[in-house]
CSV table of C-alpha atoms in Angstrom, one decimal:
chain,number,residue,atom,x,y,z
A,1,MET,CA,-17.7,-6.8,56.3
A,2,GLN,CA,-21.1,-5.9,57.1
A,3,GLU,CA,-20.6,-2.3,55.8
A,4,HIS,CA,-20.0,-3.6,52.4
A,5,PHE,CA,-22.4,-6.7,52.5
A,6,HIS,CA,-24.9,-5.3,50.0
A,7,PHE,CA,-22.1,-5.0,47.4
A,8,THR,CA,-21.2,-8.8,47.7
A,9,THR,CA,-24.5,-10.4,48.0
A,10,ASP,CA,-27.0,-11.3,45.3
A,11,ARG,CA,-30.4,-9.7,46.1
A,12,ALA,CA,-32.3,-12.8,44.6
A,13,LYS,CA,-30.3,-15.1,46.7
A,14,ILE,CA,-31.3,-12.9,49.9
A,15,GLN,CA,-34.9,-12.9,49.0
A,16,LYS,CA,-35.0,-16.6,48.4
A,17,GLN,CA,-33.6,-17.2,51.9
A,18,TYR,CA,-36.1,-14.8,53.4
A,19,ALA,CA,-38.9,-16.7,51.7
A,20,ALA,CA,-37.9,-19.9,53.1
A,21,ILE,CA,-37.3,-18.7,56.5
A,22,PHE,CA,-40.6,-17.0,56.3
A,23,PHE,CA,-42.6,-20.0,55.3
A,24,PHE,CA,-40.9,-22.0,58.1
A,25,VAL,CA,-41.7,-19.3,60.8
A,26,SER,CA,-45.3,-18.8,59.7
A,27,ALA,CA,-45.8,-22.6,60.0
A,28,GLN,CA,-44.1,-22.8,63.5
A,29,LEU,CA,-45.7,-19.5,64.9
A,30,SER,CA,-49.2,-21.0,64.0
A,31,LEU,CA,-48.4,-23.6,66.8
A,32,ILE,CA,-47.5,-20.9,69.5
A,33,GLN,CA,-49.8,-18.3,68.5
A,34,THR,CA,-52.2,-18.6,71.5
A,35,HIS,CA,-49.1,-18.1,73.9
A,36,LEU,CA,-48.6,-14.6,72.2
A,37,GLN,CA,-50.8,-12.3,74.2
A,38,ARG,CA,-50.5,-8.6,73.1
A,39,ARG,CA,-52.8,-5.8,72.9
A,40,ASN,CA,-53.7,-3.9,69.9
A,41,ARG,CA,-52.7,-6.7,67.4
A,42,HIS,CA,-55.0,-5.3,64.9
A,43,LEU,CA,-53.1,-2.1,64.5
A,44,VAL,CA,-49.5,-3.6,63.6
A,45,LYS,CA,-47.9,-2.5,60.6
A,46,GLN,CA,-46.1,-5.8,60.1
A,47,GLU,CA,-47.1,-9.3,61.1
A,48,ASP,CA,-45.2,-11.3,63.6
A,49,ASP,CA,-44.0,-13.8,61.4
A,50,VAL,CA,-42.3,-11.0,59.0
A,51,ILE,CA,-40.6,-9.6,62.1
A,52,ILE,CA,-39.3,-13.0,63.2
A,53,ALA,CA,-38.2,-14.0,59.9
A,54,ILE,CA,-36.2,-10.8,59.5
A,55,HIS,CA,-34.7,-11.1,62.6
A,56,ILE,CA,-33.7,-14.6,62.2
A,57,LEU,CA,-32.3,-13.9,58.6
A,58,GLY,CA,-30.1,-11.1,60.1
A,59,LYS,CA,-28.7,-13.5,62.7
A,60,LEU,CA,-28.0,-16.2,60.0
A,61,LEU,CA,-26.2,-13.7,57.8
A,62,GLY,CA,-23.8,-12.4,60.6
A,63,PHE,CA,-25.3,-9.0,61.4
A,64,SER,CA,-24.3,-8.0,65.1
A,65,SER,CA,-25.6,-4.4,64.8
A,66,GLU,CA,-29.3,-3.9,64.9
A,67,ARG,CA,-28.8,-0.4,63.0
A,68,ALA,CA,-26.7,-1.9,60.2
A,69,TRP,CA,-29.2,-4.8,59.8
A,70,HIS,CA,-32.3,-2.4,59.7
A,71,ARG,CA,-30.3,-0.3,57.1
A,72,PHE,CA,-29.8,-3.5,55.0
A,73,VAL,CA,-33.3,-4.6,55.2
A,74,THR,CA,-34.9,-1.2,54.3
A,75,GLY,CA,-32.5,-1.0,51.6
A,76,ASN,CA,-32.8,-4.5,50.1
A,77,LEU,CA,-35.8,-6.3,51.1
A,78,PHE,CA,-38.5,-3.7,51.8
A,79,THR,CA,-37.4,-0.8,49.3
A,80,ASN,CA,-41.0,0.5,49.2
A,81,GLY,CA,-40.9,2.0,52.7
A,82,GLN,CA,-43.4,-0.6,54.0
A,83,PHE,CA,-41.0,-1.8,56.9
A,84,LEU,CA,-41.1,-0.4,60.5
A,85,GLU,CA,-38.9,2.3,61.7
A,86,ARG,CA,-35.6,1.0,63.5
A,87,SER,CA,-36.8,1.7,66.9
A,88,ARG,CA,-40.2,0.0,66.6
A,89,TYR,CA,-38.6,-3.0,64.9
A,90,ASN,CA,-36.2,-3.4,67.8
A,91,ARG,CA,-38.9,-3.1,70.3
A,92,ARG,CA,-41.0,-5.7,68.5
A,93,CYS,CA,-38.2,-8.0,68.6
A,94,ARG,CA,-37.7,-7.7,72.2
A,95,ALA,CA,-41.4,-8.2,72.6
A,96,LEU,CA,-41.3,-11.4,70.7
A,97,ARG,CA,-38.0,-12.7,72.1
A,98,TRP,CA,-39.6,-15.8,73.5
A,99,ALA,CA,-41.0,-16.8,70.2
A,100,ILE,CA,-37.9,-16.1,68.4
A,101,LYS,CA,-35.9,-18.2,70.7
A,102,TRP,CA,-38.3,-21.1,70.3
A,103,ILE,CA,-38.3,-20.8,66.6
A,104,ARG,CA,-34.5,-20.6,66.4
A,105,HIS,CA,-34.5,-23.8,68.7
A,106,GLU,CA,-36.8,-25.6,66.3
A,107,LEU,CA,-34.7,-24.3,63.2
A,108,ALA,CA,-31.6,-25.7,64.7
A,109,LYS,CA,-33.1,-29.1,65.3
A,110,ARG,CA,-34.0,-29.3,61.7
A,111,GLY,CA,-30.6,-28.1,60.4
A,112,GLN,CA,-28.5,-31.0,62.3
A,113,HIS,CA,-27.3,-32.4,58.8
A,114,HIS,CA,-25.2,-29.4,58.1
A,115,ALA,CA,-21.3,-29.5,58.2
A,116,TYR,CA,-21.3,-26.6,60.8
A,117,ALA,CA,-21.1,-26.9,64.5
A,118,VAL,CA,-21.2,-24.7,67.4
A,119,VAL,CA,-17.9,-24.7,69.5
A,120,ASP,CA,-17.9,-23.3,73.1
A,121,SER,CA,-14.3,-21.8,73.5
A,122,LEU,CA,-12.8,-20.3,76.6
A,123,PRO,CA,-9.9,-18.0,76.2
A,124,LEU,CA,-6.8,-19.2,77.8
A,125,GLU,CA,-4.2,-16.8,79.3
A,126,LEU,CA,-0.9,-17.8,77.9
A,127,CYS,CA,1.3,-15.3,79.6
A,128,HIS,CA,0.8,-12.8,82.2
A,129,ALA,CA,0.6,-9.3,81.3
A,130,ALA,CA,4.0,-8.5,83.1
A,131,ARG,CA,5.7,-11.0,80.6
A,132,MET,CA,3.7,-10.2,77.4
A,133,HIS,CA,6.6,-8.0,75.8
A,134,ARG,CA,9.5,-10.5,76.7
């Protein structure tokens, strides 16, 4: 599905979702900015709120492959080449994992009015492998 996602999705809708997530992330990131201690912050090509918003949007859209998501972002949201390389983007996401986790938690707290729920399921073994073909 994700290989053909760009054919079935309206670009304006994706940009509107990105803008909404970006404004939420930038407001929440200002609350925890003092806890993010990094060197050379003045040399970054993309700000932390952009990276976090892009990462959260990818998870909301269901992308599980970092490579496919980066290809989608550079092809649809940042077409002018102003986005990070794939390896640098993945390293920044890993460096910001604490902030991403906190912001996703805050986003989930605000979205409790949706008709969706998370279900933890455990696969049950119905028959043993020896009896599977009977």
